[in-house]
């Protein structure tokens, strides 16, 4: 029997990882900024027994933060399963607030998420374009690192791994391309792009191609460490456990 | 051609080789306390093949005994009678042993020990101490390890080492359910200082096991014969019900042994447990020669003495260079940690500079002393350590 994924964990990944990666999409893809234009609004996703967060669109950029108190449009979901259904296109949410913003939801937000999908599930042909390849990898990087934090905090097996992670910032970096940190505190991981000056450990991918090959499962992180394509250092037990959680990301994102 | 290249604990992905380019990956040959990499660089080896090298690589007495046995026969239909000789020697040597059972690897005998405990007690649960390593079978691994399923580890109970209240609580909460407590003789986990048993801790564990009809298993695979020729339980003043040996038992020849108390002999007899090469005679001959030589040399005491000398001089070299080096565990099995930086990056820099200069330490594993290590080797090691401290100091003026 195949391993059953936890819907609540998936909801957190969908919220902060998938929807959260709209921030990276807007930062890296001009078309995304063009879709948004200068319009400013916000969508709150309130999942019962799950995550609650708001996406804010302003000046062509997207931000995500916890809570739905200040959103213009509010989309309630009765369960993590329903929210996950919206992400995979099987559930259509009905807003309880911000009906006047429906055109944004139906047009711009839809266009933006469709564009996101092309970068998260790219075709081989699209990936031959260097610019697309780099942007897609940047978006994937953010999604994957965020997913690690959510799995560490919510998935039963991920929580076990996190229980063995000592406090301190963990740097994940694609050399000369992108970096993010997971802040470990009391076995809870928080994702941030604001990397502290000093970190407890690091995992650095040699280049964008290495990172991409790892994301796509073409190479293995353990083998890549042996080859010197992934460099690790500092409190290796942190990296060891992050690596174990990383191996569960595929389970949730496949 | 080989998945992940050098796999397992000797592989670079375990975090012992940081940065990877400072470390030799493949060796060409070895002798005594040294090995040479494929580029011809010589290293004073403080990993000793992760333990097996206790007398020195290519020890002439052990190799001669193995050679003679090879001429007579090794892997044969009826096992060679030297198997009985080896069992008798182990029973005479290991204080808590009434019998000996042979296999190949440490994992073979830790697994047999746990299966025997379950067979004897008809219970499922096993108590482990956090930071443990007992091999690679699914029961020894954790729920987040690749290929391990929840059912493999659902009867594993985890306790902090030296926490007397915690172990008492676990016994109280799992009354009549604990088949075995399995422990290394002291906590030699990685990424933190090794921790010897607190006063009275082993006595408490022994009593809890006896009072609750739980089998006490000592995993002496790593530490065996480096603390006490009669077993590490003997060193710490108690008797295990089952004790597992491998690594140093035959100076690198491939054999492991489970020794145990009389009351478990029938249980072991009833078990279906063997392997294609488990009764090979050459490793038995090597094991006999190794144990006899260790006895002649007074090996554990000799190794502890050498380790203590090295420890003292390394700490002095660190202090003279303005660093805070912690050397923990029993000195024949010492663990190094530069405590100036909690991230251990400074430690990794220092270790890598030692390796670049021909002293093979690893970043996050206890080290091993072998009997062929000379005063000259120790002096060379300390000189290299000083040089490495100076390099790290120059690189970090902020310190």
XYZ file of C-alpha atoms in Angstrom:
653
model
C 0.000 0.000 0.000
C 1.395 3.391 -0.992
C 2.184 5.910 1.699
C -0.769 8.236 2.300
C 0.082 11.909 2.358
C -1.245 14.136 5.083
C -3.796 16.586 3.672
C -3.128 19.225 6.298
C 0.593 19.188 5.521
C -0.229 19.391 1.829
C -2.464 22.401 2.516
C 0.420 24.187 4.245
C 2.702 23.363 1.321
C 0.075 24.558 -1.145
C -0.407 27.769 0.810
C 3.140 28.813 1.627
C 4.951 26.797 -1.027
C 2.785 26.862 -4.146
C 0.896 30.140 -3.646
C 3.915 31.573 -1.833
C 6.051 30.941 -4.903
C 4.032 33.593 -6.723
C 6.428 35.978 -4.986
C 9.362 34.340 -6.789
C 7.394 34.238 -10.023
C 6.806 37.999 -9.893
C 10.438 38.619 -8.951
C 11.788 36.539 -11.830
C 9.243 36.655 -14.650
C 8.359 40.004 -16.293
C 5.155 38.522 -17.714
C 3.889 37.932 -14.196
C 4.480 41.549 -13.283
C 2.746 42.585 -16.479
C -0.349 40.531 -15.624
C -0.618 42.227 -12.270
C 0.142 45.699 -13.568
C -0.104 48.331 -10.911
C -3.333 46.974 -9.457
C -3.300 46.416 -5.740
C -5.495 43.988 -3.881
C -5.240 41.008 -1.578
C -6.741 37.534 -1.252
C -7.123 35.787 2.089
C -7.303 31.996 2.145
C -8.890 30.738 5.359
C -8.658 26.978 5.721
C -10.527 25.437 8.626
C -8.097 23.262 10.638
C -5.350 24.402 8.302
C -3.367 27.429 7.169
C -4.699 30.958 7.013
C -2.750 33.424 4.904
C -3.094 36.447 2.670
C -1.542 37.101 -0.715
C -1.054 40.802 -1.347
C -0.524 42.112 -4.876
C 1.032 45.512 -5.111
C 3.079 47.267 -7.783
C 3.596 44.071 -9.769
C 4.850 42.149 -6.772
C 3.284 39.511 -4.563
C 3.725 39.086 -0.836
C 2.412 36.379 1.466
C 1.792 36.678 5.159
C 0.020 34.743 7.849
C -3.578 35.638 8.755
C -6.613 36.816 6.789
C -7.656 39.794 8.879
C -6.736 42.490 6.365
C -7.611 40.852 3.052
C -9.804 42.435 0.360
C -11.101 39.106 -0.917
C -11.717 36.248 1.486
C -11.916 32.657 0.344
C -13.029 30.223 3.052
C -12.401 26.472 2.868
C -14.144 23.978 5.121
C -11.145 21.642 5.227
C -7.560 21.223 4.024
C -8.902 18.778 1.407
C -11.132 21.513 -0.081
C -8.243 23.959 -0.231
C -6.030 21.337 -1.847
C -8.886 20.780 -4.278
C -8.737 24.436 -5.313
C -5.014 24.113 -5.975
C -5.476 21.033 -8.159
C -8.450 22.558 -9.921
C -11.245 20.342 -8.624
C -12.818 22.832 -6.193
C -14.069 26.336 -7.035
C -14.120 28.552 -3.954
C -16.809 31.134 -3.310
C -15.636 34.378 -1.733
C -17.379 35.571 1.408
C -15.819 38.976 1.179
C -14.738 41.212 -1.698
C -17.315 40.317 -4.317
C -16.423 43.554 -6.125
C -12.907 42.198 -6.619
C -14.178 39.155 -8.487
C -12.794 40.342 -11.846
C -9.285 40.302 -10.358
C -9.846 36.806 -9.004
C -11.303 35.449 -12.227
C -8.911 37.127 -14.628
C -5.599 38.326 -13.253
C -5.220 35.803 -10.437
C -6.258 32.965 -12.734
C -3.753 34.107 -15.365
C -1.048 34.410 -12.749
C -1.603 30.914 -11.356
C -1.748 29.459 -14.871
C 1.589 31.120 -15.567
C 2.936 29.732 -12.289
C 1.985 26.245 -13.381
C 4.026 26.585 -16.573
C 7.078 27.353 -14.432
C 6.414 24.665 -11.846
C 5.557 21.978 -14.395
C 7.663 23.098 -17.341
C 7.780 21.347 -20.676
C 11.104 20.092 -21.955
C 10.881 22.544 -24.807
C 10.338 25.509 -22.510
C 13.337 24.465 -20.428
C 15.633 24.766 -23.432
C 15.242 28.522 -23.119
C 17.962 29.662 -20.704
C 15.943 32.535 -19.261
C 12.908 30.329 -18.648
C 15.135 27.602 -17.193
C 16.648 29.999 -14.669
C 13.320 31.555 -13.713
C 11.678 28.151 -13.343
C 14.538 26.967 -11.129
C 14.284 30.076 -8.957
C 10.555 29.483 -8.472
C 11.092 25.781 -7.787
C 13.853 26.570 -5.291
C 11.526 28.747 -3.265
C 8.752 26.180 -3.415
C 10.991 23.320 -2.323
C 12.655 25.128 0.571
C 9.272 26.346 1.793
C 7.897 22.825 1.488
C 10.734 21.546 3.672
C 9.661 23.902 6.448
C 6.013 22.870 6.151
C 6.824 19.153 6.150
C 9.093 19.625 9.167
C 6.313 21.402 11.026
C 3.273 19.325 10.068
C 4.096 15.909 8.587
C 4.539 13.121 11.166
C 7.760 11.782 9.672
C 9.004 15.313 8.984
C 8.378 16.208 12.607
C 10.539 13.273 13.650
C 13.370 14.600 11.496
C 12.822 18.098 12.872
C 12.976 16.731 16.403
C 16.625 15.967 15.674
C 17.442 19.443 14.327
C 19.258 21.729 16.739
C 18.496 25.458 16.830
C 20.084 27.836 14.342
C 19.819 29.105 10.763
C 20.378 26.650 7.924
C 21.477 28.181 4.634
C 20.343 26.632 1.370
C 21.994 28.192 -1.620
C 22.368 27.830 -5.358
C 25.795 29.372 -5.844
C 25.705 32.841 -7.408
C 21.980 32.484 -8.038
C 19.615 32.119 -5.088
C 19.682 31.655 -1.376
C 17.204 31.090 1.437
C 17.368 30.038 5.040
C 15.428 27.760 7.307
C 15.499 29.064 10.843
C 15.341 26.160 13.279
C 13.966 26.994 16.695
C 12.643 24.406 19.118
C 12.396 21.896 16.251
C 10.180 24.223 14.222
C 11.441 25.494 10.857
C 10.692 28.927 9.413
C 11.444 29.820 5.808
C 13.063 33.166 5.013
C 14.818 34.796 2.100
C 16.520 37.144 4.554
C 19.553 34.995 5.281
C 21.294 35.818 8.571
C 24.969 36.811 8.439
C 26.052 33.764 10.385
C 24.450 30.389 9.933
C 24.716 27.102 11.769
C 25.055 24.985 8.646
C 24.882 25.246 4.899
C 24.043 23.245 1.820
C 25.266 24.836 -1.362
C 24.455 23.608 -4.855
C 27.354 24.223 -7.255
C 25.214 25.829 -9.962
C 21.698 26.193 -11.322
C 21.930 23.006 -13.370
C 22.931 20.936 -10.340
C 20.026 22.370 -8.372
C 17.629 21.684 -11.204
C 18.861 18.122 -11.669
C 18.360 17.541 -7.958
C 14.854 19.023 -8.076
C 13.995 16.850 -11.060
C 15.409 13.721 -9.429
C 18.082 13.299 -12.104
C 20.830 13.235 -9.495
C 20.822 12.272 -5.855
C 21.895 14.680 -3.124
C 24.052 12.087 -1.322
C 25.870 11.242 -4.556
C 26.156 14.960 -5.354
C 27.912 15.597 -2.031
C 30.411 12.898 -2.946
C 30.941 14.491 -6.335
C 31.450 17.921 -4.774
C 28.410 19.278 -6.637
C 26.696 19.917 -3.332
C 28.828 21.331 -0.548
C 27.794 20.932 3.052
C 29.310 22.343 6.198
C 28.713 23.408 9.783
C 26.316 21.474 11.988
C 25.960 18.524 9.637
C 23.207 16.949 11.721
C 20.956 19.841 10.642
C 21.749 19.191 6.992
C 21.339 15.463 7.432
C 17.830 15.916 8.775
C 16.883 18.606 6.249
C 17.976 16.151 3.587
C 15.656 13.519 5.023
C 12.797 16.022 4.894
C 13.786 17.023 1.358
C 13.289 13.436 0.305
C 9.633 13.749 1.367
C 9.009 16.873 -0.716
C 8.608 14.742 -3.825
C 5.906 12.723 -2.079
C 3.830 15.870 -1.640
C 4.626 17.675 -4.878
C 4.462 14.847 -7.389
C 29.060 2.402 -11.448
C 28.495 2.454 -7.693
C 25.445 4.286 -6.297
C 26.668 7.348 -4.326
C 30.299 6.240 -4.774
C 31.736 5.378 -1.366
C 28.585 4.585 0.569
C 27.730 4.397 4.230
C 29.715 5.771 7.121
C 32.963 5.830 5.146
C 31.395 7.950 2.426
C 31.796 11.705 2.067
C 28.070 12.412 2.358
C 28.060 11.398 6.024
C 29.579 14.757 6.860
C 32.871 13.405 8.098
C 34.763 14.822 5.100
C 34.251 18.602 5.025
C 35.447 20.007 2.670
C 35.615 16.933 0.506
C 38.742 17.994 -1.427
C 40.841 17.883 1.753
C 40.219 14.165 2.203
C 41.614 11.163 0.349
C 38.755 9.035 -0.964
C 40.565 5.874 -2.026
C 43.629 4.232 -0.522
C 46.394 2.367 -2.283
C 47.981 0.437 0.574
C 48.351 0.454 4.357
C 50.831 -0.602 6.993
C 50.898 -0.217 10.778
C 49.394 3.158 11.646
C 49.470 4.507 8.100
C 47.665 4.327 4.826
C 48.667 5.813 1.513
C 46.148 7.304 -0.897
C 46.175 6.639 -4.630
C 48.328 9.737 -5.133
C 50.995 8.361 -2.820
C 50.277 10.621 0.168
C 50.851 8.993 3.556
C 48.413 9.531 6.421
C 48.710 8.717 10.090
C 45.356 7.015 10.407
C 43.209 7.793 13.440
C 40.129 6.132 11.982
C 41.682 2.660 11.753
C 39.195 1.565 9.081
C 36.509 2.806 11.512
C 37.769 0.469 14.208
C 39.027 -2.884 12.873
C 42.689 -1.883 12.797
C 43.624 -2.364 16.457
C 47.110 -3.906 16.204
C 48.310 -2.080 13.096
C 47.539 -2.717 9.449
C 49.059 -5.978 8.161
C 49.996 -7.170 11.617
C 52.504 -9.997 10.953
C 51.202 -12.354 13.655
C 47.575 -12.077 12.623
C 48.395 -12.283 8.931
C 50.604 -15.345 9.466
C 47.841 -17.149 11.380
C 45.401 -16.298 8.591
C 47.848 -17.455 5.916
C 48.368 -20.813 7.636
C 44.637 -21.357 7.985
C 44.052 -20.408 4.346
C 46.432 -23.175 3.319
C 44.385 -25.641 5.364
C 40.983 -24.432 4.206
C 38.647 -21.496 4.640
C 35.082 -21.766 3.379
C 34.396 -25.514 3.568
C 31.326 -27.767 3.787
C 32.015 -28.855 7.337
C 33.316 -25.881 9.265
C 36.890 -26.117 10.433
C 37.313 -27.056 14.099
C 39.128 -23.764 14.657
C 35.636 -22.330 15.077
C 35.395 -24.149 18.409
C 38.835 -22.884 19.437
C 37.761 -19.325 18.730
C 34.519 -19.739 20.684
C 36.456 -21.165 23.650
C 38.913 -18.286 23.538
C 36.114 -15.723 23.519
C 34.333 -17.417 26.421
C 37.621 -17.453 28.346
C 38.278 -13.797 27.490
C 34.914 -12.033 27.729
C 33.764 -11.827 31.329
C 30.035 -12.104 30.685
C 30.278 -14.793 27.968
C 29.064 -18.369 28.435
C 28.956 -19.007 24.682
C 29.859 -17.350 21.369
C 28.021 -17.259 18.033
C 29.761 -16.042 14.873
C 28.640 -13.943 11.940
C 30.263 -11.367 9.681
C 29.249 -7.814 10.561
C 28.239 -5.884 13.630
C 24.733 -5.569 12.269
C 24.428 -9.364 12.039
C 25.000 -9.761 15.753
C 23.055 -6.720 16.991
C 20.115 -8.031 14.962
C 20.562 -11.513 16.397
C 20.680 -10.030 19.896
C 17.400 -8.180 19.437
C 15.712 -11.181 17.800
C 16.948 -13.411 20.630
C 15.618 -10.984 23.239
C 12.228 -10.997 21.549
C 12.233 -14.777 21.212
C 13.173 -15.243 24.853
C 10.796 -12.677 26.369
C 7.939 -12.936 23.833
C 7.850 -9.143 23.914
C 8.187 -6.577 21.133
C 9.609 -3.321 22.457
C 13.255 -2.319 22.416
C 14.775 0.637 24.275
C 17.397 2.708 22.454
C 19.463 5.668 23.629
C 19.251 8.753 21.410
C 22.349 9.168 19.287
C 22.757 5.396 18.981
C 24.111 3.436 16.062
C 23.464 -0.295 16.007
C 23.766 -1.101 12.314
C 21.743 -0.809 9.153
C 18.831 -3.233 9.420
C 15.433 -1.527 9.361
C 14.931 -2.012 13.128
C 18.155 -0.048 13.773
C 17.113 2.855 11.600
C 14.524 5.580 12.074
C 11.171 6.366 10.594
C 12.596 9.107 8.369
C 15.286 6.912 6.774
C 14.812 5.961 3.140
C 13.252 2.523 2.800
C 12.159 2.283 6.431
C 8.446 1.993 7.123
C 6.576 2.842 10.289
C 6.036 -0.824 11.121
C 9.814 -1.393 11.173
C 10.327 0.982 14.066
C 6.952 1.141 15.827
C 8.290 -0.865 18.779
C 11.347 1.300 19.278
C 11.453 3.440 22.416
C 13.968 6.292 22.621
C 15.550 7.587 25.814
C 18.208 10.221 26.515
C 21.503 8.712 27.654
C 22.294 9.195 31.348
C 18.727 10.279 32.128
C 17.926 7.907 34.988
C 14.398 9.224 35.462
C 13.575 8.798 31.783
C 14.586 5.157 31.689
C 12.624 4.448 34.853
C 9.612 6.165 33.318
C 9.884 4.133 30.109
C 9.939 0.895 32.095
C 6.947 2.020 34.164
C 4.976 3.036 31.077
C 5.759 -0.181 29.210
C 5.492 -2.734 31.961
C 6.043 -6.322 30.771
C 6.451 -5.086 27.200
C 10.177 -4.363 26.891
C 12.152 -7.213 25.367
C 15.550 -5.531 25.463
C 17.558 -2.474 26.269
C 20.352 -2.065 23.734
C 23.188 0.362 24.349
C 26.750 1.121 23.452
C 28.976 1.155 26.551
C 28.834 4.947 26.540
C 27.374 7.577 24.279
C 29.690 7.970 21.336
C 27.249 9.698 19.044
C 28.296 12.362 16.579
C 28.273 16.191 16.497
C 28.635 16.491 20.241
C 31.036 15.485 22.964
C 30.998 11.816 23.855
C 29.409 11.079 27.193
C 30.589 8.471 29.665
C 28.014 6.805 31.919
C 27.113 8.806 34.997
C 27.975 7.247 38.340
C 25.602 4.377 39.005
C 23.877 4.635 35.623
C 24.878 1.209 34.344
C 24.043 -0.340 37.716
C 20.585 1.210 37.466
C 20.085 -0.078 33.911
C 21.264 -3.526 34.926
C 18.848 -3.609 37.873
C 15.907 -2.321 35.838
C 16.507 -5.026 33.229
C 16.856 -7.759 35.831
C 13.794 -6.633 37.795
C 11.688 -6.458 34.635
C 12.975 -9.640 32.975
C 14.333 -7.529 30.114
C 17.453 -8.596 28.214
C 20.350 -6.160 28.511
C 22.305 -5.981 25.251
C 25.639 -4.206 25.029
C 26.628 -3.230 21.524
C 30.405 -3.390 21.871
C 30.972 -3.445 18.121
C 32.714 -0.076 18.105
C 34.344 0.060 21.527
C 35.060 -3.642 22.032
C 38.646 -4.476 23.104
C 39.613 -0.793 23.226
C 38.314 -0.337 26.765
C 38.743 -3.799 28.266
C 39.806 -7.140 26.789
C 37.034 -8.734 28.889
C 34.340 -6.525 27.340
C 33.228 -2.953 27.911
C 30.577 -4.120 30.384
C 33.441 -5.454 32.494
C 35.180 -2.060 32.175
C 32.119 -0.325 33.608
C 31.557 -2.950 36.302
C 28.429 -4.825 35.239
C 27.481 -7.865 33.168
C 25.500 -7.748 29.965
C 23.134 -10.574 29.023
C 24.258 -10.321 25.417
C 27.322 -8.527 24.072
C 28.104 -7.851 20.407
C 31.624 -7.729 18.955
C 33.022 -7.030 15.526
C 35.531 -4.379 14.296
C 38.646 -4.989 16.430
C 38.007 -8.695 17.051
C 40.279 -9.932 14.230
C 42.302 -6.862 13.188
C 40.379 -6.407 9.966
C 39.500 -9.996 9.109
C 35.802 -10.373 8.539
C 34.092 -11.857 11.571
C 31.698 -10.746 14.289
C 30.506 -12.474 17.434
C 27.579 -12.442 19.777
C 28.460 -13.633 23.267
C 25.908 -14.257 25.940
C 24.691 -15.735 29.148
C 23.804 -19.389 29.612
C 20.081 -18.665 30.026
C 19.891 -17.383 26.427
C 21.802 -20.270 24.834
C 18.725 -22.411 24.086
C 16.961 -19.427 22.556
C 19.863 -18.791 20.208
C 19.964 -22.509 19.372
C 16.332 -22.371 18.291
C 16.845 -19.538 15.830
C 17.281 -19.802 12.083
C 20.183 -17.484 11.527
C 23.231 -17.912 9.308
C 25.013 -16.693 6.170
C 27.093 -18.021 3.291
C 30.482 -17.094 4.723
C 29.770 -16.996 8.438
C 31.740 -20.140 9.223
C 34.858 -19.265 7.194
C 37.930 -20.419 9.052
C 40.493 -17.772 8.073
C 38.861 -14.979 10.092
C 38.584 -17.354 13.072
C 42.328 -17.970 12.915
C 42.927 -14.232 12.597
C 40.602 -13.597 15.536
C 42.447 -16.053 17.751
C 45.820 -14.526 16.840
C 44.448 -11.014 17.349
C 42.961 -11.688 20.776
C 46.049 -13.559 21.960
C 48.283 -10.704 20.818
C 46.007 -8.103 22.400
C 46.323 -10.019 25.664
C 50.110 -10.199 25.375
C 50.331 -6.466 24.723
C 47.813 -5.511 27.380
C 46.079 -3.822 24.484
C 43.261 -1.737 25.947
C 45.538 -0.267 28.622
C 48.224 0.400 25.992
C 45.732 2.129 23.699
C 44.273 4.166 26.530
C 47.813 5.223 27.511
C 48.673 6.280 23.954
C 45.314 8.009 23.588
C 45.778 9.862 26.855
C 49.206 11.098 25.743
C 47.775 12.288 22.426
C 44.798 13.901 24.139
C 47.020 15.801 26.565
C 49.314 17.098 23.849
C 46.504 18.031 21.450
C 44.745 20.014 24.164
C 48.017 21.779 25.001
C 48.608 22.588 21.321
C 45.101 24.017 21.108
C 45.427 26.040 24.294
C 48.822 27.414 23.187
C 47.168 28.482 19.945
C 44.220 30.071 21.741
C 41.638 27.396 20.890
C 39.329 25.383 23.095
C 39.689 21.751 22.025
C 37.462 19.191 23.716
C 38.708 15.601 23.646
C 36.017 13.324 25.062
C 35.222 9.649 25.503
C 37.722 6.994 26.529
C 41.126 8.083 25.107
C 41.543 4.912 23.017
C 38.374 5.968 21.231
C 38.614 9.749 21.495
C 36.196 12.315 20.041
C 37.410 15.763 18.971
C 35.479 19.034 19.010
C 36.769 22.560 18.693
C 34.348 24.360 20.954
C 35.125 27.910 19.831
C 32.318 27.886 17.287
C 28.922 26.216 17.862
C 28.397 25.687 14.121
C 31.526 23.471 14.041
C 32.753 25.206 10.868
C 35.969 26.215 12.612
C 36.376 22.638 13.779
C 35.915 21.416 10.210
C 38.562 23.878 9.005
C 41.057 22.664 11.585
C 40.398 18.997 10.884
C 40.747 19.542 7.134
C 44.082 21.338 7.625
C 45.318 18.360 9.667
C 44.252 15.971 6.915
C 45.946 18.095 4.238
C 49.133 17.669 6.280
C 48.922 13.903 6.597
C 47.004 13.298 9.812
C 43.751 11.525 9.096
C 41.081 12.758 11.476
C 37.433 13.028 10.516
C 35.073 15.794 11.457
C 32.323 14.128 13.411
C 33.095 10.608 14.524
C 35.079 9.201 17.394
C 38.634 8.259 16.445
C 40.554 5.052 17.123
C 44.028 4.363 18.490
C 45.905 1.266 17.327
C 48.748 -0.535 19.060
C 51.357 0.227 16.384
C 51.042 3.986 16.897
C 54.460 5.230 18.031
C 55.568 8.174 20.132
C 57.003 9.560 16.892
C 53.563 9.339 15.251
C 52.038 11.175 18.190
C 54.730 13.865 18.023
C 54.166 14.273 14.285
C 50.414 14.469 14.855
C 50.801 17.189 17.455
C 53.165 19.172 15.200
C 50.634 18.975 12.368
C 47.816 19.957 14.732
C 49.793 23.054 15.797
C 50.438 24.018 12.198
C 46.756 23.546 11.388
C 45.765 25.714 14.364
C 48.113 28.437 13.074
C 46.535 28.297 9.608
C 43.044 28.596 11.068
C 44.194 31.419 13.348
C 45.684 33.355 10.404
C 42.515 32.865 8.402
C 40.356 34.204 11.223
C 41.864 37.393 12.618
C 38.461 38.142 14.144
C 38.929 35.356 16.688
